[in-house]
Amino acid sequence: MATTSLERELKRGSTEVLILALLDERQRHGYDISRLIDKRSGGTITFHTASLYPTLYRLEDKGLIEGRWVERAGQRRRRYYRLTPAGRKMLFEQRTIWETFFLALDRVARISHA
């Protein structure tokens, strides 16, 4: 299926909440975040790992997440990210906004009944 402008906009608008939600569970590295978004969305939402990093850096600059380098024997060095208290607050706010939006969209367009 070809990616439409609407699909691109929805993906762009949901990137931060997806990342924050996964980091609310535990610390993760970029590849893990990308893989989990793909897996949990059933392949509907996919990100190339490299395309996530600008968002991760932006979230880190805003103080919503913190990153640290981890080296493990026999593995390459990876940057793990975790949610900060400010990030947890932002996640709560974004979840509330998305939930309100989805409910309103369903009332108007009957999305859940399609």
Tab-separated table of N, CA and C in Angstrom:
chain	number	residue	atom	x	y	z
A	1	MET	N	0.845	-1.180	0.000
A	1	MET	CA	0.000	0.000	0.000
A	1	MET	C	0.890	1.242	0.000
A	2	ALA	N	0.574	2.181	-0.827
A	2	ALA	CA	1.341	3.419	-0.899
A	2	ALA	C	1.050	4.274	0.330
A	3	THR	N	2.074	4.928	0.820
A	3	THR	CA	1.910	5.801	1.976
A	3	THR	C	1.264	7.104	1.526
A	4	THR	N	0.165	7.457	2.146
A	4	THR	CA	-0.529	8.690	1.793
A	4	THR	C	-0.020	9.840	2.651
A	5	SER	N	-0.389	11.026	2.245
A	5	SER	CA	-0.031	12.214	3.013
A	5	SER	C	-0.614	12.129	4.427
A	6	LEU	N	-1.839	11.645	4.541
A	6	LEU	CA	-2.472	11.508	5.855
A	6	LEU	C	-1.697	10.532	6.726
A	7	GLU	N	-1.297	9.403	6.159
A	7	GLU	CA	-0.529	8.418	6.922
A	7	GLU	C	0.795	9.003	7.401
A	8	ARG	N	1.451	9.770	6.541
A	8	ARG	CA	2.725	10.402	6.933
A	8	ARG	C	2.504	11.387	8.076
A	9	GLU	N	1.438	12.179	7.979
A	9	GLU	CA	1.145	13.161	9.025
A	9	GLU	C	0.790	12.486	10.349
A	10	LEU	N	0.006	11.419	10.292
A	10	LEU	CA	-0.347	10.690	11.516
A	10	LEU	C	0.895	10.085	12.157
A	11	LYS	N	1.762	9.526	11.338
A	11	LYS	CA	3.005	8.937	11.845
A	11	LYS	C	3.875	10.020	12.484
A	12	ARG	N	4.015	11.132	11.790
A	12	ARG	CA	4.839	12.230	12.308
A	12	ARG	C	4.272	12.759	13.621
A	13	GLY	N	2.956	12.874	13.698
A	13	GLY	CA	2.319	13.408	14.895
A	13	GLY	C	2.318	12.466	16.086
A	14	SER	N	2.508	11.184	15.831
A	14	SER	CA	2.458	10.211	16.922
A	14	SER	C	3.831	9.715	17.370
A	15	THR	N	4.880	10.125	16.696
A	15	THR	CA	6.220	9.608	16.992
A	15	THR	C	6.606	9.804	18.450
A	16	GLU	N	6.423	11.007	18.971
A	16	GLU	CA	6.843	11.287	20.346
A	16	GLU	C	6.084	10.440	21.358
A	17	VAL	N	4.774	10.339	21.226
A	17	VAL	CA	4.002	9.567	22.208
A	17	VAL	C	4.361	8.085	22.133
A	18	LEU	N	4.647	7.578	20.942
A	18	LEU	CA	5.053	6.178	20.809
A	18	LEU	C	6.369	5.924	21.536
A	19	ILE	N	7.338	6.805	21.327
A	19	ILE	CA	8.648	6.651	21.974
A	19	ILE	C	8.512	6.781	23.486
A	20	LEU	N	7.818	7.809	23.940
A	20	LEU	CA	7.660	8.016	25.380
A	20	LEU	C	6.950	6.833	26.032
A	21	ALA	N	5.939	6.279	25.360
A	21	ALA	CA	5.199	5.142	25.920
A	21	ALA	C	6.097	3.922	26.079
A	22	LEU	N	6.942	3.654	25.097
A	22	LEU	CA	7.844	2.503	25.204
A	22	LEU	C	8.895	2.723	26.286
A	23	LEU	N	9.362	3.953	26.423
A	23	LEU	CA	10.359	4.237	27.456
A	23	LEU	C	9.735	4.278	28.846
A	24	ASP	N	8.428	4.429	28.922
A	24	ASP	CA	7.747	4.372	30.213
A	24	ASP	C	7.808	2.953	30.784
A	25	GLU	N	7.943	1.964	29.916
A	25	GLU	CA	8.040	0.566	30.347
A	25	GLU	C	9.420	0.248	30.904
A	26	ARG	N	10.455	0.702	30.195
A	26	ARG	CA	11.843	0.472	30.620
A	26	ARG	C	12.768	1.203	29.663
A	27	GLN	N	14.055	1.279	30.008
A	27	GLN	CA	15.005	1.929	29.110
A	27	GLN	C	15.201	1.075	27.863
A	28	ARG	N	15.449	1.738	26.738
A	28	ARG	CA	15.602	1.042	25.463
A	28	ARG	C	16.588	1.801	24.580
A	29	HIS	N	17.126	1.095	23.592
A	29	HIS	CA	17.970	1.741	22.587
A	29	HIS	C	17.137	1.939	21.319
A	30	GLY	N	17.645	2.737	20.396
A	30	GLY	CA	16.890	3.112	19.201
A	30	GLY	C	16.366	1.944	18.392
A	31	TYR	N	17.210	0.936	18.168
A	31	TYR	CA	16.768	-0.216	17.373
A	31	TYR	C	15.613	-0.938	18.061
A	32	ASP	N	15.690	-1.078	19.369
A	32	ASP	CA	14.631	-1.736	20.134
A	32	ASP	C	13.321	-0.961	20.002
A	33	ILE	N	13.396	0.357	20.085
A	33	ILE	CA	12.205	1.198	19.945
A	33	ILE	C	11.585	0.994	18.566
A	34	SER	N	12.400	1.065	17.535
A	34	SER	CA	11.928	0.889	16.160
A	34	SER	C	11.276	-0.475	15.971
A	35	ARG	N	11.927	-1.515	16.452
A	35	ARG	CA	11.437	-2.889	16.311
A	35	ARG	C	10.101	-3.072	17.035
A	36	LEU	N	9.993	-2.526	18.248
A	36	LEU	CA	8.759	-2.691	19.023
A	36	LEU	C	7.576	-1.935	18.426
A	37	ILE	N	7.827	-0.752	17.898
A	37	ILE	CA	6.748	-0.006	17.249
A	37	ILE	C	6.206	-0.821	16.081
A	38	ASP	N	7.103	-1.359	15.278
A	38	ASP	CA	6.705	-2.180	14.132
A	38	ASP	C	5.926	-3.416	14.594
A	39	LYS	N	6.459	-4.104	15.587
A	39	LYS	CA	5.846	-5.351	16.064
A	39	LYS	C	4.472	-5.111	16.684
A	40	ARG	N	4.390	-4.151	17.601
A	40	ARG	CA	3.126	-3.922	18.310
A	40	ARG	C	2.043	-3.322	17.424
A	41	SER	N	2.453	-2.617	16.376
A	41	SER	CA	1.460	-2.043	15.464
A	41	SER	C	1.091	-3.009	14.346
A	42	GLY	N	1.645	-4.214	14.394
A	42	GLY	CA	1.363	-5.187	13.348
A	42	GLY	C	1.906	-4.760	11.997
A	43	GLY	N	2.972	-3.958	12.016
A	43	GLY	CA	3.592	-3.493	10.778
A	43	GLY	C	2.940	-2.259	10.179
A	44	THR	N	1.900	-1.741	10.818
A	44	THR	CA	1.220	-0.551	10.308
A	44	THR	C	2.070	0.700	10.489
A	45	ILE	N	2.782	0.774	11.606
A	45	ILE	CA	3.650	1.922	11.882
A	45	ILE	C	5.082	1.412	11.896
A	46	THR	N	5.888	1.908	10.969
A	46	THR	CA	7.288	1.488	10.913
A	46	THR	C	8.187	2.710	10.825
A	47	PHE	N	9.335	2.596	11.450
A	47	PHE	CA	10.357	3.635	11.393
A	47	PHE	C	11.684	2.969	11.099
A	48	HIS	N	12.436	3.554	10.196
A	48	HIS	CA	13.822	3.127	10.072
A	48	HIS	C	14.509	3.660	11.319
A	49	THR	N	15.375	2.863	11.889
A	49	THR	CA	16.037	3.266	13.131
A	49	THR	C	16.670	4.644	12.996
A	50	ALA	N	17.344	4.892	11.877
A	50	ALA	CA	18.025	6.178	11.680
A	50	ALA	C	17.049	7.352	11.698
A	51	SER	N	15.809	7.138	11.268
A	51	SER	CA	14.850	8.242	11.250
A	51	SER	C	14.308	8.556	12.640
A	52	LEU	N	14.482	7.640	13.601
A	52	LEU	CA	14.034	7.899	14.972
A	52	LEU	C	15.006	8.795	15.739
A	53	TYR	N	16.278	8.730	15.374
A	53	TYR	CA	17.279	9.434	16.172
A	53	TYR	C	17.069	10.940	16.264
A	54	PRO	N	16.668	11.638	15.210
A	54	PRO	CA	16.401	13.074	15.389
A	54	PRO	C	15.330	13.339	16.454
A	55	THR	N	14.314	12.483	16.511
A	55	THR	CA	13.275	12.643	17.537
A	55	THR	C	13.833	12.328	18.917
A	56	LEU	N	14.641	11.279	19.023
A	56	LEU	CA	15.268	10.951	20.312
A	56	LEU	C	16.136	12.111	20.793
A	57	TYR	N	16.925	12.693	19.895
A	57	TYR	CA	17.783	13.826	20.277
A	57	TYR	C	16.940	15.021	20.705
A	58	ARG	N	15.835	15.273	19.985
A	58	ARG	CA	14.958	16.396	20.329
A	58	ARG	C	14.319	16.179	21.708
A	59	LEU	N	13.858	14.950	21.969
A	59	LEU	CA	13.268	14.644	23.275
A	59	LEU	C	14.301	14.785	24.390
A	60	GLU	N	15.533	14.411	24.081
A	60	GLU	CA	16.604	14.546	25.068
A	60	GLU	C	16.908	16.022	25.323
A	61	ASP	N	16.952	16.827	24.259
A	61	ASP	CA	17.192	18.269	24.413
A	61	ASP	C	16.096	18.944	25.237
A	62	LYS	N	14.863	18.445	25.116
A	62	LYS	CA	13.735	19.001	25.877
A	62	LYS	C	13.717	18.518	27.326
A	63	GLY	N	14.599	17.565	27.661
A	63	GLY	CA	14.637	17.032	29.020
A	63	GLY	C	13.570	15.983	29.297
A	64	LEU	N	12.969	15.435	28.241
A	64	LEU	CA	11.912	14.442	28.413
A	64	LEU	C	12.463	13.029	28.524
A	65	ILE	N	13.649	12.811	27.980
A	65	ILE	CA	14.340	11.530	28.093
A	65	ILE	C	15.812	11.803	28.376
A	66	GLU	N	16.490	10.798	28.894
A	66	GLU	CA	17.935	10.875	29.119
A	66	GLU	C	18.573	9.680	28.437
A	67	GLY	N	19.713	9.923	27.808
A	67	GLY	CA	20.432	8.839	27.148
A	67	GLY	C	21.776	8.606	27.804
A	68	ARG	N	22.217	7.351	27.757
A	68	ARG	CA	23.556	7.032	28.252
A	68	ARG	C	24.119	5.899	27.412
A	69	TRP	N	25.418	5.955	27.211
A	69	TRP	CA	26.101	4.930	26.428
A	69	TRP	C	26.374	3.714	27.301
A	70	VAL	N	26.131	2.534	26.740
A	70	VAL	CA	26.363	1.277	27.448
A	70	VAL	C	27.224	0.395	26.559
A	71	GLU	N	28.296	-0.137	27.156
A	71	GLU	CA	29.158	-1.075	26.440
A	71	GLU	C	29.043	-2.430	27.107
A	72	ARG	N	28.825	-3.455	26.296
A	72	ARG	CA	28.750	-4.823	26.795
A	72	ARG	C	29.767	-5.656	26.037
A	73	ALA	N	30.359	-6.593	26.741
A	73	ALA	CA	31.383	-7.446	26.133
A	73	ALA	C	30.823	-8.150	24.901
A	74	GLY	N	31.564	-8.074	23.816
A	74	GLY	CA	31.175	-8.751	22.589
A	74	GLY	C	30.098	-8.043	21.788
A	75	GLN	N	29.656	-6.878	22.246
A	75	GLN	CA	28.628	-6.121	21.529
A	75	GLN	C	29.128	-4.711	21.283
A	76	ARG	N	28.541	-4.084	20.286
A	76	ARG	CA	28.925	-2.696	20.039
A	76	ARG	C	28.240	-1.787	21.063
A	77	ARG	N	28.797	-0.653	21.253
A	77	ARG	CA	28.271	0.331	22.194
A	77	ARG	C	26.902	0.827	21.711
A	78	ARG	N	25.954	0.946	22.644
A	78	ARG	CA	24.606	1.425	22.312
A	78	ARG	C	24.194	2.523	23.281
A	79	ARG	N	23.380	3.413	22.771
A	79	ARG	CA	22.847	4.486	23.616
A	79	ARG	C	21.447	4.075	24.070
A	80	TYR	N	21.295	3.949	25.370
A	80	TYR	CA	20.007	3.595	25.970
A	80	TYR	C	19.334	4.865	26.476
A	81	TYR	N	18.036	4.925	26.284
A	81	TYR	CA	17.250	6.084	26.696
A	81	TYR	C	16.259	5.668	27.769
A	82	ARG	N	16.007	6.612	28.678
A	82	ARG	CA	14.999	6.381	29.711
A	82	ARG	C	14.161	7.640	29.861
A	83	LEU	N	12.958	7.462	30.356
A	83	LEU	CA	12.025	8.560	30.558
A	83	LEU	C	12.403	9.341	31.814
A	84	THR	N	12.328	10.653	31.750
A	84	THR	CA	12.540	11.502	32.922
A	84	THR	C	11.169	11.804	33.548
A	85	PRO	N	11.144	12.368	34.748
A	85	PRO	CA	9.849	12.771	35.320
A	85	PRO	C	9.084	13.740	34.400
A	86	ALA	N	9.799	14.656	33.756
A	86	ALA	CA	9.143	15.575	32.812
A	86	ALA	C	8.587	14.809	31.616
A	87	GLY	N	9.296	13.781	31.179
A	87	GLY	CA	8.825	12.947	30.078
A	87	GLY	C	7.587	12.161	30.449
A	88	ARG	N	7.550	11.679	31.685
A	88	ARG	CA	6.375	10.938	32.162
A	88	ARG	C	5.158	11.865	32.204
A	89	LYS	N	5.364	13.095	32.640
A	89	LYS	CA	4.275	14.083	32.675
A	89	LYS	C	3.788	14.377	31.252
A	90	MET	N	4.731	14.566	30.329
A	90	MET	CA	4.375	14.833	28.936
A	90	MET	C	3.623	13.646	28.333
A	91	LEU	N	4.048	12.433	28.649
A	91	LEU	CA	3.362	11.239	28.148
A	91	LEU	C	1.914	11.220	28.628
A	92	PHE	N	1.694	11.505	29.895
A	92	PHE	CA	0.332	11.545	30.431
A	92	PHE	C	-0.510	12.573	29.671
A	93	GLU	N	0.062	13.761	29.449
A	93	GLU	CA	-0.658	14.819	28.733
A	93	GLU	C	-0.966	14.403	27.300
A	94	GLN	N	0.027	13.808	26.618
A	94	GLN	CA	-0.189	13.398	25.230
A	94	GLN	C	-1.202	12.261	25.132
A	95	ARG	N	-1.146	11.317	26.058
A	95	ARG	CA	-2.135	10.226	26.041
A	95	ARG	C	-3.548	10.784	26.205
A	96	THR	N	-3.706	11.756	27.082
A	96	THR	CA	-5.013	12.375	27.301
A	96	THR	C	-5.502	13.063	26.032
A	97	ILE	N	-4.618	13.795	25.377
A	97	ILE	CA	-4.975	14.486	24.130
A	97	ILE	C	-5.370	13.483	23.053
A	98	TRP	N	-4.554	12.427	22.877
A	98	TRP	CA	-4.857	11.414	21.859
A	98	TRP	C	-6.174	10.705	22.163
A	99	GLU	N	-6.408	10.354	23.414
A	99	GLU	CA	-7.642	9.664	23.774
A	99	GLU	C	-8.857	10.535	23.473
A	100	THR	N	-8.788	11.805	23.840
A	100	THR	CA	-9.878	12.739	23.570
A	100	THR	C	-10.117	12.861	22.070
A	101	PHE	N	-9.028	12.958	21.316
A	101	PHE	CA	-9.129	13.078	19.862
A	101	PHE	C	-9.759	11.829	19.246
A	102	PHE	N	-9.291	10.637	19.659
A	102	PHE	CA	-9.842	9.390	19.114
A	102	PHE	C	-11.332	9.260	19.412
A	103	LEU	N	-11.731	9.601	20.621
A	103	LEU	CA	-13.150	9.522	20.981
A	103	LEU	C	-13.985	10.477	20.132
A	104	ALA	N	-13.495	11.698	19.938
A	104	ALA	CA	-14.213	12.671	19.115
A	104	ALA	C	-14.268	12.214	17.660
A	105	LEU	N	-13.171	11.699	17.147
A	105	LEU	CA	-13.128	11.198	15.772
A	105	LEU	C	-14.132	10.065	15.586
A	106	ASP	N	-14.204	9.181	16.558
A	106	ASP	CA	-15.144	8.064	16.473
A	106	ASP	C	-16.590	8.550	16.512
A	107	ARG	N	-16.871	9.535	17.349
A	107	ARG	CA	-18.244	10.059	17.426
A	107	ARG	C	-18.669	10.681	16.097
A	108	VAL	N	-17.737	11.321	15.422
A	108	VAL	CA	-18.066	11.986	14.159
A	108	VAL	C	-18.035	11.010	12.985
A	109	ALA	N	-16.961	10.256	12.868
A	109	ALA	CA	-16.752	9.426	11.672
A	109	ALA	C	-17.066	7.949	11.883
A	110	ARG	N	-17.424	7.571	13.094
A	110	ARG	CA	-17.745	6.182	13.421
A	110	ARG	C	-16.631	5.229	12.981
A	111	ILE	N	-15.409	5.576	13.342
A	111	ILE	CA	-14.228	4.799	12.970
A	111	ILE	C	-14.282	3.395	13.560
A	112	SER	N	-14.669	3.270	14.829
A	112	SER	CA	-14.655	1.949	15.469
A	112	SER	C	-15.763	1.038	14.945
A	113	HIS	N	-16.705	1.584	14.204
A	113	HIS	CA	-17.809	0.791	13.663
A	113	HIS	C	-17.635	0.505	12.179
A	114	ALA	N	-16.516	0.898	11.625
A	114	ALA	CA	-16.293	0.721	10.174
A	114	ALA	C	-16.063	-0.730	9.830
